[in-house]
Short mmCIF file of C-alpha atoms and ligand atoms in Angstrom, two decimals:
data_model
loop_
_atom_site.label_atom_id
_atom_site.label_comp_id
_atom_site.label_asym_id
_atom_site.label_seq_id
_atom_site.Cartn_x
_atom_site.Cartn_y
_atom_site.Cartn_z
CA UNK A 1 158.22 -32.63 48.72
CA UNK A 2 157.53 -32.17 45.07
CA UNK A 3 158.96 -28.65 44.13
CA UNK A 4 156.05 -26.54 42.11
CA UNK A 5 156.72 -25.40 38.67
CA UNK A 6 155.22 -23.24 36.07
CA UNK A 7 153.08 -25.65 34.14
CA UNK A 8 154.76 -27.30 30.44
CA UNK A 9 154.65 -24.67 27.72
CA UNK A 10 153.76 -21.85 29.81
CA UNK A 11 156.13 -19.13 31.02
CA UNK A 12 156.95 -16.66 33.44
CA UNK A 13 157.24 -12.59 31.90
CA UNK A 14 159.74 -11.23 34.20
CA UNK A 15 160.00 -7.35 34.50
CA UNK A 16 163.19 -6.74 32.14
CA UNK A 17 161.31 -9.13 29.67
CA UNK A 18 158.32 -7.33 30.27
CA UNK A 19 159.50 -3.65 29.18
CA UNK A 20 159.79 -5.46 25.43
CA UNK A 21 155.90 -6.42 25.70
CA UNK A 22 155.29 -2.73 26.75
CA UNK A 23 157.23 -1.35 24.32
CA UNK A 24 155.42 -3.45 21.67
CA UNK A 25 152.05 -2.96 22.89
CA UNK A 26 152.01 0.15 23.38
CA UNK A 27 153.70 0.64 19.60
CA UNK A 28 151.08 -1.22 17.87
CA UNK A 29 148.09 0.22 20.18
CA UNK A 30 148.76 3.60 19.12
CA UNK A 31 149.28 1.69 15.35
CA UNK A 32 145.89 0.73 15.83
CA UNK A 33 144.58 3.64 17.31
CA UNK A 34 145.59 5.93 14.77
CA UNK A 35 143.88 3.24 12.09
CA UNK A 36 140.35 4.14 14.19
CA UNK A 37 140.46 0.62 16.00
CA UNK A 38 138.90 0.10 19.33
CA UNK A 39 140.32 -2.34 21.80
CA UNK A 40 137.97 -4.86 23.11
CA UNK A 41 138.51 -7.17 25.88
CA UNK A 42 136.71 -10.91 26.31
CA UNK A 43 136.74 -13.34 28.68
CA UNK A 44 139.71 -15.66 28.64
CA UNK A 45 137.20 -18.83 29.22
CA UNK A 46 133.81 -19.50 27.01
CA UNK A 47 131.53 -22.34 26.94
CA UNK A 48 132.82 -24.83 24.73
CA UNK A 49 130.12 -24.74 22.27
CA UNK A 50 131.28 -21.65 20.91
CA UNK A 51 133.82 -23.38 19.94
CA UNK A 52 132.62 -26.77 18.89
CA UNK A 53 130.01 -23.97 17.18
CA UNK A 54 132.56 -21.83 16.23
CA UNK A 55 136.36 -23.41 15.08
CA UNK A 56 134.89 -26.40 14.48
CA UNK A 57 134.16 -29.71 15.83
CA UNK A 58 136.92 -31.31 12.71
CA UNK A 59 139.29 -28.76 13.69
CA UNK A 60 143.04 -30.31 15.50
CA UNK A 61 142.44 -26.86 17.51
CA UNK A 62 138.57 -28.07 18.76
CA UNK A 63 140.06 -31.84 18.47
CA UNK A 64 143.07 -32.61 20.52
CA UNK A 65 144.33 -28.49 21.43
CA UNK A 66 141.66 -27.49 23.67
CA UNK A 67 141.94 -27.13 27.70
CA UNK A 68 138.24 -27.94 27.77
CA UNK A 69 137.21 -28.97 31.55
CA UNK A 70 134.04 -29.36 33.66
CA UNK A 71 133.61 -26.65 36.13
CA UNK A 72 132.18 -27.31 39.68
CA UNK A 73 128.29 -26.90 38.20
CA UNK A 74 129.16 -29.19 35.45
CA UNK A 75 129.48 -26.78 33.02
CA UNK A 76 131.70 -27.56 30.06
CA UNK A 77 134.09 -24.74 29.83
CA UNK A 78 136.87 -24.14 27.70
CA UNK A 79 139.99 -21.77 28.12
CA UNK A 80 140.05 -19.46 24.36
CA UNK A 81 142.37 -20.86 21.85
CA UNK A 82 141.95 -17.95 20.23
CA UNK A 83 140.06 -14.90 20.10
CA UNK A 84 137.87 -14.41 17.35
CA UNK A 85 135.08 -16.91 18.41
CA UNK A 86 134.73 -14.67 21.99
CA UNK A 87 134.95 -11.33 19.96
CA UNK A 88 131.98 -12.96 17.83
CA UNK A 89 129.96 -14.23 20.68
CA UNK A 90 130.36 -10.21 22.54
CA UNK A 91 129.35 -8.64 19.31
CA UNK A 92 126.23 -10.77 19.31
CA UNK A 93 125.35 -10.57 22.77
CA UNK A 94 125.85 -6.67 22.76
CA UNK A 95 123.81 -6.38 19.82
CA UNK A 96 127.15 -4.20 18.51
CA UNK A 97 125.70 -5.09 15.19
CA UNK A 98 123.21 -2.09 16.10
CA UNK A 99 122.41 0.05 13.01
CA UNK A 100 124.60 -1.96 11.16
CA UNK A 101 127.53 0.15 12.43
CA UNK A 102 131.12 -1.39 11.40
CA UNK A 103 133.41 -2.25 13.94
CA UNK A 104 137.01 -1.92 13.66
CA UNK A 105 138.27 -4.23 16.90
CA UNK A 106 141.21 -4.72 18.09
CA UNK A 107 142.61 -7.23 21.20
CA UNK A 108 145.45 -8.87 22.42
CA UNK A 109 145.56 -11.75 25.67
CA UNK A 110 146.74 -15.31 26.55
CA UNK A 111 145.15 -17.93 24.61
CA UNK A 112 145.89 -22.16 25.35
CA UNK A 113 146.07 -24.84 23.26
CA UNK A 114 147.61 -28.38 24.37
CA UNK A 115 150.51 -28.82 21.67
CA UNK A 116 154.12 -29.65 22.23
CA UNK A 117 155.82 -26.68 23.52
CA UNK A 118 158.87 -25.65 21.49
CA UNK A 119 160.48 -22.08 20.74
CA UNK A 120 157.53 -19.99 19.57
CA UNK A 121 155.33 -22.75 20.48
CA UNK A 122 153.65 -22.59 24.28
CA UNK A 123 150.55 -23.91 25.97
CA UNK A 124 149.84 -20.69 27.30
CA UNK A 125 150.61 -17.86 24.36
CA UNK A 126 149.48 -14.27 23.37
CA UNK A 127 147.99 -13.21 20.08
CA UNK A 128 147.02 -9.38 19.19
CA UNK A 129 144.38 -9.80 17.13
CA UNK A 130 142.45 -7.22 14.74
CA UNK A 131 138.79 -7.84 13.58
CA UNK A 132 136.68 -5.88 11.24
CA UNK A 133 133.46 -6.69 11.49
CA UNK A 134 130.25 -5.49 9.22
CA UNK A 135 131.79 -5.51 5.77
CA UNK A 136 131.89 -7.47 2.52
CA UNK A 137 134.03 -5.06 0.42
CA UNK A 138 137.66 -6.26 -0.68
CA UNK A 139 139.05 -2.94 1.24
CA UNK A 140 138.24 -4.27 4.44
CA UNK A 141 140.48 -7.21 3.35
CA UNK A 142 143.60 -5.58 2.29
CA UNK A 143 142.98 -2.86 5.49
CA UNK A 144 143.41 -5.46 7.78
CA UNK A 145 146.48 -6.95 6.00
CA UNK A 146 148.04 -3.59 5.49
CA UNK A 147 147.51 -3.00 9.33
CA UNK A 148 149.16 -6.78 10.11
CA UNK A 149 151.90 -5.53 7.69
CA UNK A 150 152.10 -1.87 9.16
CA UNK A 151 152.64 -3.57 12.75
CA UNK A 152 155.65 -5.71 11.24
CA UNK A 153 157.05 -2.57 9.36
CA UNK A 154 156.91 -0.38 12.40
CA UNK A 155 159.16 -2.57 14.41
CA UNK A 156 161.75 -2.92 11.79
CA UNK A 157 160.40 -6.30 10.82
CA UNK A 158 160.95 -6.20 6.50
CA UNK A 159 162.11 -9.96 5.89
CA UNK A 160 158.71 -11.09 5.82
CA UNK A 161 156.48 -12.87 2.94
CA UNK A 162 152.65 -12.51 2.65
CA UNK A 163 151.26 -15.65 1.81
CA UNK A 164 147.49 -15.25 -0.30
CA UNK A 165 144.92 -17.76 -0.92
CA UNK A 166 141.49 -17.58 -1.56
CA UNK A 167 139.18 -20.07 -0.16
CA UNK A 168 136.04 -19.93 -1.76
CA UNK A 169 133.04 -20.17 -0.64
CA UNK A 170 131.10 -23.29 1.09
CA UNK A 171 130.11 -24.57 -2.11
CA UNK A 172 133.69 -23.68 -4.24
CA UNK A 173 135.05 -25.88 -1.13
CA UNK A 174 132.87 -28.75 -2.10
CA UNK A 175 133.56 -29.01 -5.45
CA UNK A 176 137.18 -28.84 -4.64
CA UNK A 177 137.05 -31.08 -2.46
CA UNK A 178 135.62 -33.95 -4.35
CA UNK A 179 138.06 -33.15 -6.95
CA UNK A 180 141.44 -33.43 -4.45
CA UNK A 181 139.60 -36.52 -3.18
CA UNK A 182 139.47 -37.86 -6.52
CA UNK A 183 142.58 -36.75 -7.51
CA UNK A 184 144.53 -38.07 -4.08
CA UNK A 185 142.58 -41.33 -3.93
CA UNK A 186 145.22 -42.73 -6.89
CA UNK A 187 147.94 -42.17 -4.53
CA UNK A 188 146.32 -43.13 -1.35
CA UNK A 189 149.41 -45.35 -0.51
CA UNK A 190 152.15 -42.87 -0.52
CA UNK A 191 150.60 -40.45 1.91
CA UNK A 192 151.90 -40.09 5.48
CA UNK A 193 149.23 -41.92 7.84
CA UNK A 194 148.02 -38.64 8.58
CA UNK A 195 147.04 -37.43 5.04
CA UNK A 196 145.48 -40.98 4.15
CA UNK A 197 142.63 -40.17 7.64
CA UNK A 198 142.39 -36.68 6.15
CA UNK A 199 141.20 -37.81 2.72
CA UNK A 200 137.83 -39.14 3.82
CA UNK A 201 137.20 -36.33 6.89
CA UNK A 202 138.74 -33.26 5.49
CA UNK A 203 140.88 -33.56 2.74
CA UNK A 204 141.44 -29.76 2.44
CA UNK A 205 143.77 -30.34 4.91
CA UNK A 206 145.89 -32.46 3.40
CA UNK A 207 147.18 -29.15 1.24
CA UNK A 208 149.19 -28.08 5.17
CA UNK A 209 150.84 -31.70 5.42
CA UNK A 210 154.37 -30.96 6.03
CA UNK A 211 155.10 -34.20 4.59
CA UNK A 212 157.67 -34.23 1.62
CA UNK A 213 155.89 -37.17 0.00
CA UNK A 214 153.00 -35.70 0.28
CA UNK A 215 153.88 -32.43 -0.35
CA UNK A 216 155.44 -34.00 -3.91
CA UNK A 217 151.78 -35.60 -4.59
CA UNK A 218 150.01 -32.36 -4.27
CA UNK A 219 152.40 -30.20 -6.59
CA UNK A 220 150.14 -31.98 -9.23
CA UNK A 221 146.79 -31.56 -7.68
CA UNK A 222 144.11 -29.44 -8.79
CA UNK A 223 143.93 -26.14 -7.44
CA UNK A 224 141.34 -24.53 -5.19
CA UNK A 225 141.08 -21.31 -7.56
CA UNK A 226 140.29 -23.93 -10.54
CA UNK A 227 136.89 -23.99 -8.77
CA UNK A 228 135.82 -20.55 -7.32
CA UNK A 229 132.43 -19.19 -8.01
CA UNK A 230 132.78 -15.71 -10.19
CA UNK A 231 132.05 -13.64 -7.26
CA UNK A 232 134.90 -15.19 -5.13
CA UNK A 233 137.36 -14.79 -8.03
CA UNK A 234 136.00 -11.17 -8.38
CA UNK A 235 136.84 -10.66 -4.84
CA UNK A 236 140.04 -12.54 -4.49
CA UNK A 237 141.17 -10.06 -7.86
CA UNK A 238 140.04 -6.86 -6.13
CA UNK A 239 142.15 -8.08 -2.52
CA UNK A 240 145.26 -8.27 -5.14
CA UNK A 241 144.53 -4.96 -6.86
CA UNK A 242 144.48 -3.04 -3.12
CA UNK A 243 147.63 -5.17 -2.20
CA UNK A 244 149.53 -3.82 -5.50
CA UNK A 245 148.17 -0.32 -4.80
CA UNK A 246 149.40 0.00 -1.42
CA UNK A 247 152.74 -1.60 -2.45
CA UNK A 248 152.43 -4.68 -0.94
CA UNK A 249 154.06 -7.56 -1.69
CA UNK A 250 152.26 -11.27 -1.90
CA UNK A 251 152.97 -14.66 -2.64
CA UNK A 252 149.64 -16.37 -3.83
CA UNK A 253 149.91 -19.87 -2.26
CA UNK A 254 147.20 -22.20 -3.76
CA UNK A 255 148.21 -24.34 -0.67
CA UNK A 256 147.03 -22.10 2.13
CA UNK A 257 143.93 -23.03 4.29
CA UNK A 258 143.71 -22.09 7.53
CA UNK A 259 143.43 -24.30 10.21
CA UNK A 260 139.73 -22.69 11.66
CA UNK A 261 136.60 -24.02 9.75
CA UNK A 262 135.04 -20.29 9.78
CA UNK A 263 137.03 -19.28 6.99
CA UNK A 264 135.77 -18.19 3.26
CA UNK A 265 137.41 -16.30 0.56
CA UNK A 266 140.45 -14.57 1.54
CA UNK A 267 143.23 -16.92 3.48
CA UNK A 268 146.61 -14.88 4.40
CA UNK A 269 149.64 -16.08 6.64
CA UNK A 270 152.82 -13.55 7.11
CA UNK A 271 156.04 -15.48 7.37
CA UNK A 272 159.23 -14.37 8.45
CA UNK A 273 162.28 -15.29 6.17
CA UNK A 274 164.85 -15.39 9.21
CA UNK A 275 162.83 -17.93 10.40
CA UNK A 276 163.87 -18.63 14.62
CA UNK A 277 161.53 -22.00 14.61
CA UNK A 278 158.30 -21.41 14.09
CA UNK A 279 157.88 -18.96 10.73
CA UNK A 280 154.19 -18.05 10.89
CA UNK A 281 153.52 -15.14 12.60
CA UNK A 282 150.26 -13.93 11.59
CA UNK A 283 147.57 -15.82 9.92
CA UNK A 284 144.27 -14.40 9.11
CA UNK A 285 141.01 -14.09 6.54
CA UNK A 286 137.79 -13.70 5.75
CA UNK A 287 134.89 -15.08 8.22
CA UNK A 288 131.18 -14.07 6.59
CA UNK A 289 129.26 -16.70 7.96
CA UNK A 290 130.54 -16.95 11.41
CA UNK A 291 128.25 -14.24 13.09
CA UNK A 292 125.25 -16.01 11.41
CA UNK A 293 125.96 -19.29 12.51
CA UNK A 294 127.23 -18.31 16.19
CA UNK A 295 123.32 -16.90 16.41
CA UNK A 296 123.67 -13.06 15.41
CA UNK A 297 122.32 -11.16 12.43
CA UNK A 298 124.30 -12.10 9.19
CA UNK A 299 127.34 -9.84 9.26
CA UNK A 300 130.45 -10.32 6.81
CA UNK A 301 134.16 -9.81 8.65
CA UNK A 302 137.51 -10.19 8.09
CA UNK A 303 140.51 -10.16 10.74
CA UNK A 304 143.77 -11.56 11.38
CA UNK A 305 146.06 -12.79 14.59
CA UNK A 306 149.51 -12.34 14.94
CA UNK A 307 151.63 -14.51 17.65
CA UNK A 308 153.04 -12.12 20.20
CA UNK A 309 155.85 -14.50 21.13
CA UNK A 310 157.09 -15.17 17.88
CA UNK A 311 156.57 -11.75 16.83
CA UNK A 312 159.01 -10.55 20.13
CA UNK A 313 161.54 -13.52 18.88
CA UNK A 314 161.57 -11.18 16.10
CA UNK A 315 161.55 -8.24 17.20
CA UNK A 316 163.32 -8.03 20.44
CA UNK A 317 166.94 -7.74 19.06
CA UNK A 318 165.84 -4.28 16.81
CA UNK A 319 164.46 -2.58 19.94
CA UNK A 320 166.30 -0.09 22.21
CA UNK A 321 164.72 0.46 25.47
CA UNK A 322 164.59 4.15 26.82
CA UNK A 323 167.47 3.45 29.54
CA UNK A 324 165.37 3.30 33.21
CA UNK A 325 165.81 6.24 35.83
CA UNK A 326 164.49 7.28 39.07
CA UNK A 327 164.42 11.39 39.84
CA UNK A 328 165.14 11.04 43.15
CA UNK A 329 166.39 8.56 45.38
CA UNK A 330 165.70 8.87 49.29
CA UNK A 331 168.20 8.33 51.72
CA UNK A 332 167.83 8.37 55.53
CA UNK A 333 169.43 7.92 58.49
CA UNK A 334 167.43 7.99 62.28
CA UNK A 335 164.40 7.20 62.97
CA UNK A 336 162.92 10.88 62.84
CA UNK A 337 164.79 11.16 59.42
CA UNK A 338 162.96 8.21 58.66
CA UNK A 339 159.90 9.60 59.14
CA UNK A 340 160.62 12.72 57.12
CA UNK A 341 161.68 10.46 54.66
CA UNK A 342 157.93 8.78 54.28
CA UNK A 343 156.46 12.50 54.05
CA UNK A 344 159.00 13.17 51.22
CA UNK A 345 158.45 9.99 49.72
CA UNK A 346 154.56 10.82 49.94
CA UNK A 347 154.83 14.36 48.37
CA UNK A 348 156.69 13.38 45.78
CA UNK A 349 154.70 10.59 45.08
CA UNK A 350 151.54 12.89 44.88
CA UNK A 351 153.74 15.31 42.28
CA UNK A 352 154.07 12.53 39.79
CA UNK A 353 157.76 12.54 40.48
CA UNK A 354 159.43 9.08 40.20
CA UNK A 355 161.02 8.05 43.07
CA UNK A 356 162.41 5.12 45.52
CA UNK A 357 163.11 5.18 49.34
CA UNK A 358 165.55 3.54 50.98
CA UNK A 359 164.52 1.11 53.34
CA UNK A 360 168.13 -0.47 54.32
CA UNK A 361 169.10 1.80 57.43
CA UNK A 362 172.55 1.15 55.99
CA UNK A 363 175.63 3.90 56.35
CA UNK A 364 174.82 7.41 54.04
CA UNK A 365 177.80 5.70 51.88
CA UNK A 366 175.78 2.95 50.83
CA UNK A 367 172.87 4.63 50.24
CA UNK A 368 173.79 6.85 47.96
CA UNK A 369 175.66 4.28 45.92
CA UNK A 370 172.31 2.64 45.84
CA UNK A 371 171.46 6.01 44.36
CA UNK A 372 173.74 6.04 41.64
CA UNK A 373 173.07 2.57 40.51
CA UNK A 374 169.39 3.19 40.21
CA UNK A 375 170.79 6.16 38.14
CA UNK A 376 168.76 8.36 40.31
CA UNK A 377 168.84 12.23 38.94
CA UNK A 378 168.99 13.58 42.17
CA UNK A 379 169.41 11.94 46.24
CA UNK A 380 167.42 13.28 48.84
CA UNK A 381 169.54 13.00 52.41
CA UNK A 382 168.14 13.20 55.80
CA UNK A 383 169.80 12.73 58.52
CA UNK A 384 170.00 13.90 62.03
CA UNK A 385 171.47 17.35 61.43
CA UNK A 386 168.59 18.27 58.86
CA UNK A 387 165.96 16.97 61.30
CA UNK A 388 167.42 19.38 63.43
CA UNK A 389 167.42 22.34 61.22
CA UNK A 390 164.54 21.03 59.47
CA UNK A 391 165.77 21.04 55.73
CA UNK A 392 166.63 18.51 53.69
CA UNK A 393 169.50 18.23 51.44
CA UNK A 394 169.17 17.53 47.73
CA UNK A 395 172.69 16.01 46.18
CA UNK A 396 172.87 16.21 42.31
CA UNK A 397 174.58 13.07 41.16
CA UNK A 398 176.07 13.93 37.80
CA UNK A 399 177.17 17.51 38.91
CA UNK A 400 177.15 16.22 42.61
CA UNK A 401 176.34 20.05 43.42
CA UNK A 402 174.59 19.78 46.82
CA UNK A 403 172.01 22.34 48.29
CA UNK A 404 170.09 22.34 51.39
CA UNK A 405 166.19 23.44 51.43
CA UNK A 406 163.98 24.22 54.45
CA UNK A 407 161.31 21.41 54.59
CA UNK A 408 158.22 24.23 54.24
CA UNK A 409 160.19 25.52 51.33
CA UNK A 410 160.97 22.36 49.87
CA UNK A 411 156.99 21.63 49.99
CA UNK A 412 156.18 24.78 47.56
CA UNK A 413 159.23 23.88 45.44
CA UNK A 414 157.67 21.37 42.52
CA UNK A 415 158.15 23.35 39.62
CA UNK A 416 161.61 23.83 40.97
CA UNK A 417 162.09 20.53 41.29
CA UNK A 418 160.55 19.68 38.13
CA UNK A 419 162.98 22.23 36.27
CA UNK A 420 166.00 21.08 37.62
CA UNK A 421 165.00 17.15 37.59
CA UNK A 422 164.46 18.22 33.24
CA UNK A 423 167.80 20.24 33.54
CA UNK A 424 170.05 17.27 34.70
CA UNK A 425 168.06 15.02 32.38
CA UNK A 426 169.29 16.90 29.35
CA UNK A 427 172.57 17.17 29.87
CA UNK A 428 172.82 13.32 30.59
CA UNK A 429 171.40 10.77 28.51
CA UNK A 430 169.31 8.77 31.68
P1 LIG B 1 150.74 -23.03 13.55
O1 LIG B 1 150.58 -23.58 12.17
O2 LIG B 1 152.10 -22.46 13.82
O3 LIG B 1 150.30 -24.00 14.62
P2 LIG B 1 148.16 -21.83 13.61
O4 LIG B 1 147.70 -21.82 12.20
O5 LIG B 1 147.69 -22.89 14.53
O6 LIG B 1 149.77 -21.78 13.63
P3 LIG B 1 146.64 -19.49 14.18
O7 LIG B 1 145.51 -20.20 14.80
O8 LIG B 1 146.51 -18.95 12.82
O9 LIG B 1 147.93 -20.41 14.25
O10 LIG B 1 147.12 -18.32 15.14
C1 LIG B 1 147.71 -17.12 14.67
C2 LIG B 1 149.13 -16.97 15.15
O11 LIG B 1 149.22 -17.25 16.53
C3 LIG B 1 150.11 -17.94 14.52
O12 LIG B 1 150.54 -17.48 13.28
C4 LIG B 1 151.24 -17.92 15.53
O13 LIG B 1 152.06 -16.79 15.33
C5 LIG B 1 150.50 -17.78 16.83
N1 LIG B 1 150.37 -19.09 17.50
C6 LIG B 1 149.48 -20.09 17.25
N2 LIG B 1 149.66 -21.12 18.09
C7 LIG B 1 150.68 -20.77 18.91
C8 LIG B 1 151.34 -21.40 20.02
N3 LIG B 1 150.97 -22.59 20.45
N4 LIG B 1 152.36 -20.75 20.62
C9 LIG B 1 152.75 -19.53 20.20
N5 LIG B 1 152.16 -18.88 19.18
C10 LIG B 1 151.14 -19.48 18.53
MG1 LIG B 2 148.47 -24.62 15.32
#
């Protein structure tokens, strides 16, 4: 029989693995928290329209990346590629636009595009993604990069570059547009095959070929910011100002569009420099017209996404785990002791204490070993003789001072407990 695997480019997040995405998430949460950001959570599958709607129907994401399927009612459903369309579609549907309020959002999940997997490249991946919805001023701009920045700082991530663009509007894009086609169209046969579809359905993005020919034929091109309107050059000028003001580093990169047709004005991508594959981490920028056009009152926003796997790549090496401890292990031998051992186990449980019984029925030897390996603080014995008496006997591993309790005084003995369990934890580093 055919043995059944994890599907191509998605992957299992096994427990050790797992404390990293805690410790991350929980990092950045409070990040956000403290920055007045309120999580939001959407559903991980939309109608595809929002989509089509939404990215893009010229998009590679809507075009050849989407798990789009028809569901048993022959609906046609689509599992997010990302998660600013979904946040878009709640805030309409919510009417969160209500007294034109601002919202500061913040949310992080699996998204799935079809692309060849590859380190820091999956089917199934997770993005943490901050939108600020309800505002046209630059600050809201270079707030939502200095919170994608602020994230990378406060896991020790420095080596990073901040690449700035500005877009333009609609119209700006036009005019560009013709001109690159213009411009392009003399060199139409040097392009990579790619590049030479592009230049009649969106030559734009011909500027993200990787190509080196190409690449070589655009250092010559005309630039996007030769054709923003005065307002979008105002804007773009007042981003850079906040940038310089908050000590931020940027690289304006007249070759940056973003790969999401909802996009005006301000374009941003943070790269790392000690690059492990993929180098993008975080890409980002202004969206005024998507609210509008998704079917909700006209509502400027900006926001960005960073790529949780890539940013872990980074990041895992520059974390140290708090070491993992138990406060008391439970070891018993009998079947009455046994049963002790559950109302121990449940008391302690109740008292917030953490704890782990052991269910081998193996030799007091073993069990406490077990005990020691789980670096318990303290081991809990029962055994025949203290079902007898009815006590139990606490065994302090690191001073492996042992003292026997009587069960109805063990029951009134939490703060006790508590005490001693903070006791042993100071003097060893658990
Ligand atoms: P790329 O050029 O690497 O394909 P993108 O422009 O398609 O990136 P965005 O849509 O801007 O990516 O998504 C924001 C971030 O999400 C990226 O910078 C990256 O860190 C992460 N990301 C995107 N696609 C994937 C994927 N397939 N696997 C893992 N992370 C991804
Ligand atoms: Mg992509």
């Amino acid at each position: 029989m055919a043995k059944i695997q994890a599907i191509r480019g998605t992957k299992d997040i096994l427990p050790e693995e797992l404390q990293y995405w805690q410790f991350i998430h929980n990092r950045i949460a409070n990040l956000l928290e403290c920055a007045n950001y309120q999580e939001i959570r959407t559903p991980i599958f939309e109608n595809s329209d929002l989509y089509d709607r939404g990215i893009g129907r010229d998009t590679d994401i809507v075009n050849k990346e989407m798990y789009r399927f028809h569901d048993r009612s022959n609906r046609d459903i689509t599992l997010r590629p990302e998660g600013t369309a979904g946040i878009v579609r709640a805030f309409i549907e919510n009417k969160m636009s209500y007294d034109h309020s601002l919202q500061r959002l913040w949310y992080s999940g699996p998204m799935f595009r079809y692309e060849r997997p590859q380190s820091g490249r999956q089917r199934q991946f997770h993005q943490l993604g901050i939108e600020f919805l309800g505002s046209l001023d630059a600050r809201a701009d270079s707030e939502v990069i200095h919170l994608a920045i602020s994230i990378f700082n406060n896991l020790n991530l420095t080596d990073l570059e901040l690449d700035l663009n500005s877009i333009g509007k609609v119209e700006d894009r036009n005019i560009y547009q013709a001109k690159l086609q213009e411009y392009l169209q003399q060199y139409y046969n040097d392009l990579d095959p790619d590049s030479q579809k592009r230049l009649i359905s969106n030559p734009i993005r011909i500027l993200d070929s990787k190509n080196t020919n190409t690449q070589k034929i655009l250092s010559e091109a005309p630039k996007i910011s030769d054709c923003l309107s005065l307002s979008s050059q105002r804007h773009f000028d007042a981003v850079c100002n906040y940038l310089k003001l908050l000590d931020i580093p940027y690289k304006i990169n007249h070759k940056l569009v973003r790969g999401l047709d909802y996009y005006n004005d301000t374009a941003f991508e943070i790269k790392t420099l000690t690059s492990k594959g993929q180098d993008t981490v975080c890409g980002g920028g202004r969206y005024d017209s998507l609210v509008k056009q998704l079917g909700g009152p006209a509502t400027p926003a900006v926001g960005c996404a960073i790529g949780l796997e890539r940013l872990l790549l980074l990041a895992k090496e520059k974390i140290e785990l708090p070491s993992k401890y138990i406060d008391f292990y439970i070891a018993t031998q009998g079947e009455k002791a046994n049963a002790v051992g559950m109302r121990i186990m449940h008391f302690l449980h109740q008292k917030f204490f953490t704890i782990e019984i052991d269910v081998s029925s193996s030799n007091f030897g073993k069990q406490i070993k077990q005990a020691n390996k789980k670096r318990a603080v303290a081991c809990i014995i029962i055994g025949n003789k203290e079902v007898e008496q009815g006590t139990v006997s606490i065994k302090w591993m690191s001073s492996q001072q042992q003292e026997d309790m009587r069960m109805i005084q063990f029951e009134h003995s939490t703060s006790y407990l508590k005490k001693k369990i903070r006791f042993y934890k100071s003097l060893k580093s658990y």
